[in-house]
């Protein structure tokens, strides 16, 4: 994992952890697609985000494209 990628992953994981500690039932995160990226890389990035957020007590319920970004929805596990 690249250093920049690890740094960018800190925010969604920290936000998910905070929402879990506060008792929030739902949590949505995502990432922007800055340039044309192969679909394989996008799927890999989605898997990385899902694994990281599920590790803090969330379960993925949906992945949706939104313009030039991807939104991933989670609920409390």
mmCIF file with all atom_site columns, N, CA and C in Angstrom:
data_model
loop_
_atom_site.group_PDB
_atom_site.id
_atom_site.type_symbol
_atom_site.label_atom_id
_atom_site.label_alt_id
_atom_site.label_comp_id
_atom_site.label_asym_id
_atom_site.label_entity_id
_atom_site.label_seq_id
_atom_site.pdbx_PDB_ins_code
_atom_site.Cartn_x
_atom_site.Cartn_y
_atom_site.Cartn_z
_atom_site.occupancy
_atom_site.B_iso_or_equiv
_atom_site.pdbx_formal_charge
_atom_site.auth_seq_id
_atom_site.auth_comp_id
_atom_site.auth_asym_id
_atom_site.auth_atom_id
_atom_site.pdbx_PDB_model_num
ATOM 1   N N  . UNK A 1 1  ? 0.848   -1.177 0.000   1.00 0.00 ? 1  UNK A N  1
ATOM 2   C CA . UNK A 1 1  ? 0.000   0.000  0.000   1.00 0.00 ? 1  UNK A CA 1
ATOM 3   C C  . UNK A 1 1  ? 0.891   1.238  0.000   1.00 0.00 ? 1  UNK A C  1
ATOM 4   N N  . UNK A 1 2  ? 0.552   2.171  -0.829  1.00 0.00 ? 2  UNK A N  1
ATOM 5   C CA . UNK A 1 2  ? 1.317   3.404  -0.913  1.00 0.00 ? 2  UNK A CA 1
ATOM 6   C C  . UNK A 1 2  ? 1.085   4.273  0.316   1.00 0.00 ? 2  UNK A C  1
ATOM 7   N N  . UNK A 1 3  ? 2.062   5.101  0.627   1.00 0.00 ? 3  UNK A N  1
ATOM 8   C CA . UNK A 1 3  ? 1.962   5.988  1.780   1.00 0.00 ? 3  UNK A CA 1
ATOM 9   C C  . UNK A 1 3  ? 0.799   6.964  1.624   1.00 0.00 ? 3  UNK A C  1
ATOM 10  N N  . UNK A 1 4  ? 0.636   7.531  0.434   1.00 0.00 ? 4  UNK A N  1
ATOM 11  C CA . UNK A 1 4  ? -0.463  8.480  0.202   1.00 0.00 ? 4  UNK A CA 1
ATOM 12  C C  . UNK A 1 4  ? -1.801  7.780  0.371   1.00 0.00 ? 4  UNK A C  1
ATOM 13  N N  . UNK A 1 5  ? -1.909  6.556  -0.146  1.00 0.00 ? 5  UNK A N  1
ATOM 14  C CA . UNK A 1 5  ? -3.158  5.810  -0.016  1.00 0.00 ? 5  UNK A CA 1
ATOM 15  C C  . UNK A 1 5  ? -3.471  5.531  1.448   1.00 0.00 ? 5  UNK A C  1
ATOM 16  N N  . UNK A 1 6  ? -2.470  5.143  2.218   1.00 0.00 ? 6  UNK A N  1
ATOM 17  C CA . UNK A 1 6  ? -2.671  4.878  3.641   1.00 0.00 ? 6  UNK A CA 1
ATOM 18  C C  . UNK A 1 6  ? -3.131  6.136  4.367   1.00 0.00 ? 6  UNK A C  1
ATOM 19  N N  . UNK A 1 7  ? -2.581  7.279  4.006   1.00 0.00 ? 7  UNK A N  1
ATOM 20  C CA . UNK A 1 7  ? -2.978  8.540  4.636   1.00 0.00 ? 7  UNK A CA 1
ATOM 21  C C  . UNK A 1 7  ? -4.425  8.876  4.288   1.00 0.00 ? 7  UNK A C  1
ATOM 22  N N  . UNK A 1 8  ? -4.824  8.670  3.038   1.00 0.00 ? 8  UNK A N  1
ATOM 23  C CA . UNK A 1 8  ? -6.201  8.965  2.620   1.00 0.00 ? 8  UNK A CA 1
ATOM 24  C C  . UNK A 1 8  ? -7.204  8.020  3.263   1.00 0.00 ? 8  UNK A C  1
ATOM 25  N N  . UNK A 1 9  ? -6.798  6.807  3.600   1.00 0.00 ? 9  UNK A N  1
ATOM 26  C CA . UNK A 1 9  ? -7.703  5.840  4.219   1.00 0.00 ? 9  UNK A CA 1
ATOM 27  C C  . UNK A 1 9  ? -7.963  6.166  5.684   1.00 0.00 ? 9  UNK A C  1
ATOM 28  N N  . UNK A 1 10 ? -7.125  6.979  6.308   1.00 0.00 ? 10 UNK A N  1
ATOM 29  C CA . UNK A 1 10 ? -7.306  7.300  7.720   1.00 0.00 ? 10 UNK A CA 1
ATOM 30  C C  . UNK A 1 10 ? -8.621  8.019  7.974   1.00 0.00 ? 10 UNK A C  1
ATOM 31  N N  . UNK A 1 11 ? -9.018  8.938  7.100   1.00 0.00 ? 11 UNK A N  1
ATOM 32  C CA . UNK A 1 11 ? -10.228 9.723  7.335   1.00 0.00 ? 11 UNK A CA 1
ATOM 33  C C  . UNK A 1 11 ? -11.493 8.871  7.320   1.00 0.00 ? 11 UNK A C  1
ATOM 34  N N  . UNK A 1 12 ? -11.750 8.060  6.275   1.00 0.00 ? 12 UNK A N  1
ATOM 35  C CA . UNK A 1 12 ? -12.979 7.263  6.318   1.00 0.00 ? 12 UNK A CA 1
ATOM 36  C C  . UNK A 1 12 ? -13.011 6.287  7.489   1.00 0.00 ? 12 UNK A C  1
ATOM 37  N N  . UNK A 1 13 ? -11.875 5.705  7.830   1.00 0.00 ? 13 UNK A N  1
ATOM 38  C CA . UNK A 1 13 ? -11.839 4.761  8.945   1.00 0.00 ? 13 UNK A CA 1
ATOM 39  C C  . UNK A 1 13 ? -12.071 5.497  10.262  1.00 0.00 ? 13 UNK A C  1
ATOM 40  N N  . UNK A 1 14 ? -11.453 6.650  10.437  1.00 0.00 ? 14 UNK A N  1
ATOM 41  C CA . UNK A 1 14 ? -11.662 7.437  11.659  1.00 0.00 ? 14 UNK A CA 1
ATOM 42  C C  . UNK A 1 14 ? -13.108 7.916  11.758  1.00 0.00 ? 14 UNK A C  1
ATOM 43  N N  . UNK A 1 15 ? -13.683 8.360  10.644  1.00 0.00 ? 15 UNK A N  1
ATOM 44  C CA . UNK A 1 15 ? -15.083 8.796  10.646  1.00 0.00 ? 15 UNK A CA 1
ATOM 45  C C  . UNK A 1 15 ? -16.021 7.636  10.973  1.00 0.00 ? 15 UNK A C  1
ATOM 46  N N  . UNK A 1 16 ? -15.747 6.459  10.424  1.00 0.00 ? 16 UNK A N  1
ATOM 47  C CA . UNK A 1 16 ? -16.573 5.278  10.709  1.00 0.00 ? 16 UNK A CA 1
ATOM 48  C C  . UNK A 1 16 ? -16.468 4.894  12.179  1.00 0.00 ? 16 UNK A C  1
ATOM 49  N N  . UNK A 1 17 ? -15.274 4.955  12.715  1.00 0.00 ? 17 UNK A N  1
ATOM 50  C CA . UNK A 1 17 ? -15.067 4.620  14.130  1.00 0.00 ? 17 UNK A CA 1
ATOM 51  C C  . UNK A 1 17 ? -15.807 5.615  15.026  1.00 0.00 ? 17 UNK A C  1
ATOM 52  N N  . UNK A 1 18 ? -15.727 6.905  14.697  1.00 0.00 ? 18 UNK A N  1
ATOM 53  C CA . UNK A 1 18 ? -16.420 7.930  15.481  1.00 0.00 ? 18 UNK A CA 1
ATOM 54  C C  . UNK A 1 18 ? -17.930 7.736  15.419  1.00 0.00 ? 18 UNK A C  1
ATOM 55  N N  . UNK A 1 19 ? -18.460 7.484  14.220  1.00 0.00 ? 19 UNK A N  1
ATOM 56  C CA . UNK A 1 19 ? -19.902 7.259  14.068  1.00 0.00 ? 19 UNK A CA 1
ATOM 57  C C  . UNK A 1 19 ? -20.338 6.016  14.838  1.00 0.00 ? 19 UNK A C  1
ATOM 58  N N  . UNK A 1 20 ? -19.516 4.990  14.849  1.00 0.00 ? 20 UNK A N  1
ATOM 59  C CA . UNK A 1 20 ? -19.840 3.759  15.577  1.00 0.00 ? 20 UNK A CA 1
ATOM 60  C C  . UNK A 1 20 ? -19.862 4.020  17.078  1.00 0.00 ? 20 UNK A C  1
ATOM 61  N N  . UNK A 1 21 ? -18.886 4.777  17.576  1.00 0.00 ? 21 UNK A N  1
ATOM 62  C CA . UNK A 1 21 ? -18.822 5.083  19.006  1.00 0.00 ? 21 UNK A CA 1
ATOM 63  C C  . UNK A 1 21 ? -19.985 5.964  19.442  1.00 0.00 ? 21 UNK A C  1
ATOM 64  N N  . UNK A 1 22 ? -20.468 6.818  18.557  1.00 0.00 ? 22 UNK A N  1
ATOM 65  C CA . UNK A 1 22 ? -21.593 7.700  18.884  1.00 0.00 ? 22 UNK A CA 1
ATOM 66  C C  . UNK A 1 22 ? -22.934 6.994  18.734  1.00 0.00 ? 22 UNK A C  1
ATOM 67  N N  . UNK A 1 23 ? -22.913 5.756  18.246  1.00 0.00 ? 23 UNK A N  1
ATOM 68  C CA . UNK A 1 23 ? -24.149 4.988  18.125  1.00 0.00 ? 23 UNK A CA 1
ATOM 69  C C  . UNK A 1 23 ? -24.885 5.187  16.819  1.00 0.00 ? 23 UNK A C  1
ATOM 70  N N  . UNK A 1 24 ? -24.243 5.789  15.839  1.00 0.00 ? 24 UNK A N  1
ATOM 71  C CA . UNK A 1 24 ? -24.892 6.002  14.547  1.00 0.00 ? 24 UNK A CA 1
ATOM 72  C C  . UNK A 1 24 ? -25.206 4.687  13.860  1.00 0.00 ? 24 UNK A C  1
ATOM 73  N N  . UNK A 1 25 ? -26.390 4.599  13.253  1.00 0.00 ? 25 UNK A N  1
ATOM 74  C CA . UNK A 1 25 ? -26.789 3.368  12.584  1.00 0.00 ? 25 UNK A CA 1
ATOM 75  C C  . UNK A 1 25 ? -26.250 3.272  11.166  1.00 0.00 ? 25 UNK A C  1
ATOM 76  N N  . UNK A 1 26 ? -26.162 4.395  10.467  1.00 0.00 ? 26 UNK A N  1
ATOM 77  C CA . UNK A 1 26 ? -25.717 4.390  9.070   1.00 0.00 ? 26 UNK A CA 1
ATOM 78  C C  . UNK A 1 26 ? -24.462 5.246  8.917   1.00 0.00 ? 26 UNK A C  1
ATOM 79  N N  . UNK A 1 27 ? -23.683 4.909  7.901   1.00 0.00 ? 27 UNK A N  1
ATOM 80  C CA . UNK A 1 27 ? -22.459 5.643  7.604   1.00 0.00 ? 27 UNK A CA 1
ATOM 81  C C  . UNK A 1 27 ? -22.221 5.560  6.108   1.00 0.00 ? 27 UNK A C  1
ATOM 82  N N  . UNK A 1 28 ? -21.924 6.692  5.479   1.00 0.00 ? 28 UNK A N  1
ATOM 83  C CA . UNK A 1 28 ? -21.645 6.733  4.040   1.00 0.00 ? 28 UNK A CA 1
ATOM 84  C C  . UNK A 1 28 ? -20.280 7.368  3.826   1.00 0.00 ? 28 UNK A C  1
ATOM 85  N N  . UNK A 1 29 ? -19.485 6.745  2.996   1.00 0.00 ? 29 UNK A N  1
ATOM 86  C CA . UNK A 1 29 ? -18.186 7.285  2.623   1.00 0.00 ? 29 UNK A CA 1
ATOM 87  C C  . UNK A 1 29 ? -17.998 7.060  1.135   1.00 0.00 ? 29 UNK A C  1
ATOM 88  N N  . UNK A 1 30 ? -16.913 7.555  0.609   1.00 0.00 ? 30 UNK A N  1
ATOM 89  C CA . UNK A 1 30 ? -16.661 7.365  -0.811  1.00 0.00 ? 30 UNK A CA 1
ATOM 90  C C  . UNK A 1 30 ? -15.347 7.983  -1.218  1.00 0.00 ? 30 UNK A C  1
ATOM 91  N N  . UNK A 1 31 ? -15.119 7.978  -2.518  1.00 0.00 ? 31 UNK A N  1
ATOM 92  C CA . UNK A 1 31 ? -13.907 8.579  -3.051  1.00 0.00 ? 31 UNK A CA 1
ATOM 93  C C  . UNK A 1 31 ? -14.183 9.094  -4.449  1.00 0.00 ? 31 UNK A C  1
ATOM 94  N N  . UNK A 1 32 ? -13.382 10.089 -4.854  1.00 0.00 ? 32 UNK A N  1
ATOM 95  C CA . UNK A 1 32 ? -13.524 10.705 -6.173  1.00 0.00 ? 32 UNK A CA 1
ATOM 96  C C  . UNK A 1 32 ? -12.619 10.021 -7.179  1.00 0.00 ? 32 UNK A C  1
ATOM 97  N N  . UNK A 1 33 ? -13.068 10.030 -8.423  1.00 0.00 ? 33 UNK A N  1
ATOM 98  C CA . UNK A 1 33 ? -12.267 9.518  -9.532  1.00 0.00 ? 33 UNK A CA 1
ATOM 99  C C  . UNK A 1 33 ? -11.710 10.729 -10.258 1.00 0.00 ? 33 UNK A C  1
ATOM 100 N N  . UNK A 1 34 ? -10.435 11.020 -10.031 1.00 0.00 ? 34 UNK A N  1
ATOM 101 C CA . UNK A 1 34 ? -9.813  12.221 -10.580 1.00 0.00 ? 34 UNK A CA 1
ATOM 102 C C  . UNK A 1 34 ? -9.522  12.132 -12.067 1.00 0.00 ? 34 UNK A C  1
ATOM 103 N N  . UNK A 1 35 ? -9.238  10.953 -12.553 1.00 0.00 ? 35 UNK A N  1
ATOM 104 C CA . UNK A 1 35 ? -8.864  10.786 -13.954 1.00 0.00 ? 35 UNK A CA 1
ATOM 105 C C  . UNK A 1 35 ? -9.422  9.452  -14.436 1.00 0.00 ? 35 UNK A C  1
ATOM 106 N N  . UNK A 1 36 ? -9.363  9.194  -15.721 1.00 0.00 ? 36 UNK A N  1
ATOM 107 C CA . UNK A 1 36 ? -9.827  7.889  -16.197 1.00 0.00 ? 36 UNK A CA 1
ATOM 108 C C  . UNK A 1 36 ? -9.026  6.757  -15.546 1.00 0.00 ? 36 UNK A C  1
ATOM 109 N N  . UNK A 1 37 ? -9.728  5.881  -14.881 1.00 0.00 ? 37 UNK A N  1
ATOM 110 C CA . UNK A 1 37 ? -9.104  4.778  -14.159 1.00 0.00 ? 37 UNK A CA 1
ATOM 111 C C  . UNK A 1 37 ? -9.757  3.479  -14.630 1.00 0.00 ? 37 UNK A C  1
ATOM 112 N N  . UNK A 1 38 ? -8.971  2.429  -14.833 1.00 0.00 ? 38 UNK A N  1
ATOM 113 C CA . UNK A 1 38 ? -9.566  1.154  -15.228 1.00 0.00 ? 38 UNK A CA 1
ATOM 114 C C  . UNK A 1 38 ? -10.545 0.643  -14.164 1.00 0.00 ? 38 UNK A C  1
ATOM 115 N N  . UNK A 1 39 ? -11.596 -0.004 -14.603 1.00 0.00 ? 39 UNK A N  1
ATOM 116 C CA . UNK A 1 39 ? -12.619 -0.509 -13.691 1.00 0.00 ? 39 UNK A CA 1
ATOM 117 C C  . UNK A 1 39 ? -12.022 -1.477 -12.664 1.00 0.00 ? 39 UNK A C  1
ATOM 118 N N  . UNK A 1 40 ? -11.016 -2.224 -13.052 1.00 0.00 ? 40 UNK A N  1
ATOM 119 C CA . UNK A 1 40 ? -10.361 -3.156 -12.137 1.00 0.00 ? 40 UNK A CA 1
ATOM 120 C C  . UNK A 1 40 ? -9.773  -2.413 -10.938 1.00 0.00 ? 40 UNK A C  1
ATOM 121 N N  . UNK A 1 41 ? -9.120  -1.272 -11.176 1.00 0.00 ? 41 UNK A N  1
ATOM 122 C CA . UNK A 1 41 ? -8.544  -0.473 -10.084 1.00 0.00 ? 41 UNK A CA 1
ATOM 123 C C  . UNK A 1 41 ? -9.639  0.096  -9.185  1.00 0.00 ? 41 UNK A C  1
ATOM 124 N N  . UNK A 1 42 ? -10.750 0.505  -9.789  1.00 0.00 ? 42 UNK A N  1
ATOM 125 C CA . UNK A 1 42 ? -11.863 1.041  -8.996  1.00 0.00 ? 42 UNK A CA 1
ATOM 126 C C  . UNK A 1 42 ? -12.419 -0.046 -8.088  1.00 0.00 ? 42 UNK A C  1
ATOM 127 N N  . UNK A 1 43 ? -12.619 -1.243 -8.619  1.00 0.00 ? 43 UNK A N  1
ATOM 128 C CA . UNK A 1 43 ? -13.126 -2.356 -7.800  1.00 0.00 ? 43 UNK A CA 1
ATOM 129 C C  . UNK A 1 43 ? -12.159 -2.699 -6.668  1.00 0.00 ? 43 UNK A C  1
ATOM 130 N N  . UNK A 1 44 ? -10.864 -2.676 -6.959  1.00 0.00 ? 44 UNK A N  1
ATOM 131 C CA . UNK A 1 44 ? -9.869  -2.945 -5.915  1.00 0.00 ? 44 UNK A CA 1
ATOM 132 C C  . UNK A 1 44 ? -9.944  -1.899 -4.810  1.00 0.00 ? 44 UNK A C  1
ATOM 133 N N  . UNK A 1 45 ? -10.087 -0.637 -5.189  1.00 0.00 ? 45 UNK A N  1
ATOM 134 C CA . UNK A 1 45 ? -10.181 0.446  -4.201  1.00 0.00 ? 45 UNK A CA 1
ATOM 135 C C  . UNK A 1 45 ? -11.449 0.296  -3.362  1.00 0.00 ? 45 UNK A C  1
ATOM 136 N N  . UNK A 1 46 ? -12.554 -0.066 -4.000  1.00 0.00 ? 46 UNK A N  1
ATOM 137 C CA . UNK A 1 46 ? -13.805 -0.291 -3.269  1.00 0.00 ? 46 UNK A CA 1
ATOM 138 C C  . UNK A 1 46 ? -13.609 -1.406 -2.244  1.00 0.00 ? 46 UNK A C  1
ATOM 139 N N  . UNK A 1 47 ? -12.970 -2.498 -2.638  1.00 0.00 ? 47 UNK A N  1
ATOM 140 C CA . UNK A 1 47 ? -12.721 -3.608 -1.715  1.00 0.00 ? 47 UNK A CA 1
ATOM 141 C C  . UNK A 1 47 ? -11.855 -3.183 -0.533  1.00 0.00 ? 47 UNK A C  1
ATOM 142 N N  . UNK A 1 48 ? -10.851 -2.359 -0.787  1.00 0.00 ? 48 UNK A N  1
ATOM 143 C CA . UNK A 1 48 ? -9.974  -1.879 0.291   1.00 0.00 ? 48 UNK A CA 1
ATOM 144 C C  . UNK A 1 48 ? -10.772 -1.035 1.286   1.00 0.00 ? 48 UNK A C  1
ATOM 145 N N  . UNK A 1 49 ? -11.605 -0.131 0.780   1.00 0.00 ? 49 UNK A N  1
ATOM 146 C CA . UNK A 1 49 ? -12.415 0.724  1.656   1.00 0.00 ? 49 UNK A CA 1
ATOM 147 C C  . UNK A 1 49 ? -13.387 -0.124 2.466   1.00 0.00 ? 49 UNK A C  1
ATOM 148 N N  . UNK A 1 50 ? -14.053 -1.068 1.815   1.00 0.00 ? 50 UNK A N  1
ATOM 149 C CA . UNK A 1 50 ? -15.027 -1.912 2.515   1.00 0.00 ? 50 UNK A CA 1
ATOM 150 C C  . UNK A 1 50 ? -14.349 -2.709 3.626   1.00 0.00 ? 50 UNK A C  1
ATOM 151 N N  . UNK A 1 51 ? -13.226 -3.342 3.341   1.00 0.00 ? 51 UNK A N  1
ATOM 152 C CA . UNK A 1 51 ? -12.524 -4.121 4.372   1.00 0.00 ? 51 UNK A CA 1
ATOM 153 C C  . UNK A 1 51 ? -12.092 -3.238 5.544   1.00 0.00 ? 51 UNK A C  1
ATOM 154 N N  . UNK A 1 52 ? -11.609 -2.042 5.245   1.00 0.00 ? 52 UNK A N  1
ATOM 155 C CA . UNK A 1 52 ? -11.137 -1.146 6.305   1.00 0.00 ? 52 UNK A CA 1
ATOM 156 C C  . UNK A 1 52 ? -12.279 -0.682 7.198   1.00 0.00 ? 52 UNK A C  1
ATOM 157 N N  . UNK A 1 53 ? -13.415 -0.334 6.614   1.00 0.00 ? 53 UNK A N  1
ATOM 158 C CA . UNK A 1 53 ? -14.537 0.175  7.408   1.00 0.00 ? 53 UNK A CA 1
ATOM 159 C C  . UNK A 1 53 ? -15.260 -0.968 8.124   1.00 0.00 ? 53 UNK A C  1
ATOM 160 N N  . UNK A 1 54 ? -15.363 -2.139 7.503   1.00 0.00 ? 54 UNK A N  1
ATOM 161 C CA . UNK A 1 54 ? -16.000 -3.270 8.177   1.00 0.00 ? 54 UNK A CA 1
ATOM 162 C C  . UNK A 1 54 ? -15.206 -3.713 9.399   1.00 0.00 ? 54 UNK A C  1
ATOM 163 N N  . UNK A 1 55 ? -13.922 -3.429 9.423   1.00 0.00 ? 55 UNK A N  1
ATOM 164 C CA . UNK A 1 55 ? -13.088 -3.794 10.574  1.00 0.00 ? 55 UNK A CA 1
ATOM 165 C C  . UNK A 1 55 ? -13.438 -2.999 11.827  1.00 0.00 ? 55 UNK A C  1
ATOM 166 N N  . UNK A 1 56 ? -14.148 -1.881 11.681  1.00 0.00 ? 56 UNK A N  1
ATOM 167 C CA . UNK A 1 56 ? -14.512 -1.069 12.850  1.00 0.00 ? 56 UNK A CA 1
ATOM 168 C C  . UNK A 1 56 ? -15.980 -1.232 13.218  1.00 0.00 ? 56 UNK A C  1
ATOM 169 N N  . UNK A 1 57 ? -16.621 -2.322 12.773  1.00 0.00 ? 57 UNK A N  1
ATOM 170 C CA . UNK A 1 57 ? -17.976 -2.623 13.216  1.00 0.00 ? 57 UNK A CA 1
ATOM 171 C C  . UNK A 1 57 ? -19.082 -2.180 12.286  1.00 0.00 ? 57 UNK A C  1
ATOM 172 N N  . UNK A 1 58 ? -18.821 -2.105 11.012  1.00 0.00 ? 58 UNK A N  1
ATOM 173 C CA . UNK A 1 58 ? -19.838 -1.741 10.019  1.00 0.00 ? 58 UNK A CA 1
ATOM 174 C C  . UNK A 1 58 ? -20.001 -2.866 9.010   1.00 0.00 ? 58 UNK A C  1
ATOM 175 N N  . UNK A 1 59 ? -21.148 -2.883 8.317   1.00 0.00 ? 59 UNK A N  1
ATOM 176 C CA . UNK A 1 59 ? -21.402 -3.857 7.260   1.00 0.00 ? 59 UNK A CA 1
ATOM 177 C C  . UNK A 1 59 ? -21.826 -3.102 6.015   1.00 0.00 ? 59 UNK A C  1
ATOM 178 N N  . UNK A 1 60 ? -21.209 -3.413 4.889   1.00 0.00 ? 60 UNK A N  1
ATOM 179 C CA . UNK A 1 60 ? -21.507 -2.725 3.633   1.00 0.00 ? 60 UNK A CA 1
ATOM 180 C C  . UNK A 1 60 ? -22.894 -3.133 3.142   1.00 0.00 ? 60 UNK A C  1
ATOM 181 N N  . UNK A 1 61 ? -23.697 -2.131 2.759   1.00 0.00 ? 61 UNK A N  1
ATOM 182 C CA . UNK A 1 61 ? -25.032 -2.416 2.235   1.00 0.00 ? 61 UNK A CA 1
ATOM 183 C C  . UNK A 1 61 ? -25.225 -1.917 0.811   1.00 0.00 ? 61 UNK A C  1
ATOM 184 N N  . UNK A 1 62 ? -24.268 -1.173 0.285   1.00 0.00 ? 62 UNK A N  1
ATOM 185 C CA . UNK A 1 62 ? -24.424 -0.708 -1.086  1.00 0.00 ? 62 UNK A CA 1
ATOM 186 C C  . UNK A 1 62 ? -23.250 0.097  -1.582  1.00 0.00 ? 62 UNK A C  1
ATOM 187 N N  . UNK A 1 63 ? -22.993 -0.063 -2.880  1.00 0.00 ? 63 UNK A N  1
ATOM 188 C CA . UNK A 1 63 ? -21.951 0.699  -3.562  1.00 0.00 ? 63 UNK A CA 1
ATOM 189 C C  . UNK A 1 63 ? -22.604 1.311  -4.786  1.00 0.00 ? 63 UNK A C  1
ATOM 190 N N  . UNK A 1 64 ? -22.541 2.641  -4.900  1.00 0.00 ? 64 UNK A N  1
ATOM 191 C CA . UNK A 1 64 ? -23.199 3.321  -6.009  1.00 0.00 ? 64 UNK A CA 1
ATOM 192 C C  . UNK A 1 64 ? -22.287 4.366  -6.627  1.00 0.00 ? 64 UNK A C  1
ATOM 193 N N  . UNK A 1 65 ? -22.282 4.429  -7.958  1.00 0.00 ? 65 UNK A N  1
ATOM 194 C CA . UNK A 1 65 ? -21.550 5.515  -8.621  1.00 0.00 ? 65 UNK A CA 1
ATOM 195 C C  . UNK A 1 65 ? -22.333 6.816  -8.480  1.00 0.00 ? 65 UNK A C  1
ATOM 196 N N  . UNK A 1 66 ? -21.629 7.918  -8.370  1.00 0.00 ? 66 UNK A N  1
ATOM 197 C CA . UNK A 1 66 ? -22.264 9.232  -8.300  1.00 0.00 ? 66 UNK A CA 1
ATOM 198 C C  . UNK A 1 66 ? -21.374 10.212 -9.041  1.00 0.00 ? 66 UNK A C  1
ATOM 199 N N  . UNK A 1 67 ? -21.769 10.570 -10.258 1.00 0.00 ? 67 UNK A N  1
ATOM 200 C CA . UNK A 1 67 ? -20.984 11.425 -11.140 1.00 0.00 ? 67 UNK A CA 1
ATOM 201 C C  . UNK A 1 67 ? -19.560 10.875 -11.260 1.00 0.00 ? 67 UNK A C  1
ATOM 202 N N  . UNK A 1 68 ? -18.558 11.614 -10.819 1.00 0.00 ? 68 UNK A N  1
ATOM 203 C CA . UNK A 1 68 ? -17.168 11.149 -10.917 1.00 0.00 ? 68 UNK A CA 1
ATOM 204 C C  . UNK A 1 68 ? -16.673 10.652 -9.567  1.00 0.00 ? 68 UNK A C  1
ATOM 205 N N  . UNK A 1 69 ? -17.534 9.935  -8.842  1.00 0.00 ? 69 UNK A N  1
ATOM 206 C CA . UNK A 1 69 ? -17.156 9.413  -7.538  1.00 0.00 ? 69 UNK A CA 1
ATOM 207 C C  . UNK A 1 69 ? -17.903 8.112  -7.270  1.00 0.00 ? 69 UNK A C  1
ATOM 208 N N  . UNK A 1 70 ? -17.556 7.488  -6.172  1.00 0.00 ? 70 UNK A N  1
ATOM 209 C CA . UNK A 1 70 ? -18.206 6.262  -5.730  1.00 0.00 ? 70 UNK A CA 1
ATOM 210 C C  . UNK A 1 70 ? -18.630 6.473  -4.288  1.00 0.00 ? 70 UNK A C  1
ATOM 211 N N  . UNK A 1 71 ? -19.892 6.161  -3.964  1.00 0.00 ? 71 UNK A N  1
ATOM 212 C CA . UNK A 1 71 ? -20.388 6.253  -2.597  1.00 0.00 ? 71 UNK A CA 1
ATOM 213 C C  . UNK A 1 71 ? -20.646 4.850  -2.077  1.00 0.00 ? 71 UNK A C  1
ATOM 214 N N  . UNK A 1 72 ? -20.204 4.594  -0.852  1.00 0.00 ? 72 UNK A N  1
ATOM 215 C CA . UNK A 1 72 ? -20.337 3.279  -0.242  1.00 0.00 ? 72 UNK A CA 1
ATOM 216 C C  . UNK A 1 72 ? -21.112 3.444  1.060   1.00 0.00 ? 72 UNK A C  1
ATOM 217 N N  . UNK A 1 73 ? -22.220 2.723  1.189   1.00 0.00 ? 73 UNK A N  1
ATOM 218 C CA . UNK A 1 73 ? -23.065 2.817  2.371   1.00 0.00 ? 73 UNK A CA 1
ATOM 219 C C  . UNK A 1 73 ? -22.838 1.655  3.322   1.00 0.00 ? 73 UNK A C  1
ATOM 220 N N  . UNK A 1 74 ? -22.854 1.954  4.609   1.00 0.00 ? 74 UNK A N  1
ATOM 221 C CA . UNK A 1 74 ? -22.642 0.947  5.646   1.00 0.00 ? 74 UNK A CA 1
ATOM 222 C C  . UNK A 1 74 ? -23.713 1.098  6.712   1.00 0.00 ? 74 UNK A C  1
ATOM 223 N N  . UNK A 1 75 ? -24.005 0.013  7.409   1.00 0.00 ? 75 UNK A N  1
ATOM 224 C CA . UNK A 1 75 ? -24.858 0.048  8.595   1.00 0.00 ? 75 UNK A CA 1
ATOM 225 C C  . UNK A 1 75 ? -24.090 -0.585 9.744   1.00 0.00 ? 75 UNK A C  1
ATOM 226 N N  . UNK A 1 76 ? -24.586 -0.326 10.940  1.00 0.00 ? 76 UNK A N  1
ATOM 227 C CA . UNK A 1 76 ? -23.946 -0.886 12.133  1.00 0.00 ? 76 UNK A CA 1
ATOM 228 C C  . UNK A 1 76 ? -24.088 -2.408 12.104  1.00 0.00 ? 76 UNK A C  1
ATOM 229 N N  . UNK A 1 77 ? -22.987 -3.111 12.342  1.00 0.00 ? 77 UNK A N  1
ATOM 230 C CA . UNK A 1 77 ? -23.014 -4.588 12.306  1.00 0.00 ? 77 UNK A CA 1
ATOM 231 C C  . UNK A 1 77 ? -23.507 -5.144 13.622  1.00 0.00 ? 77 UNK A C  1
#
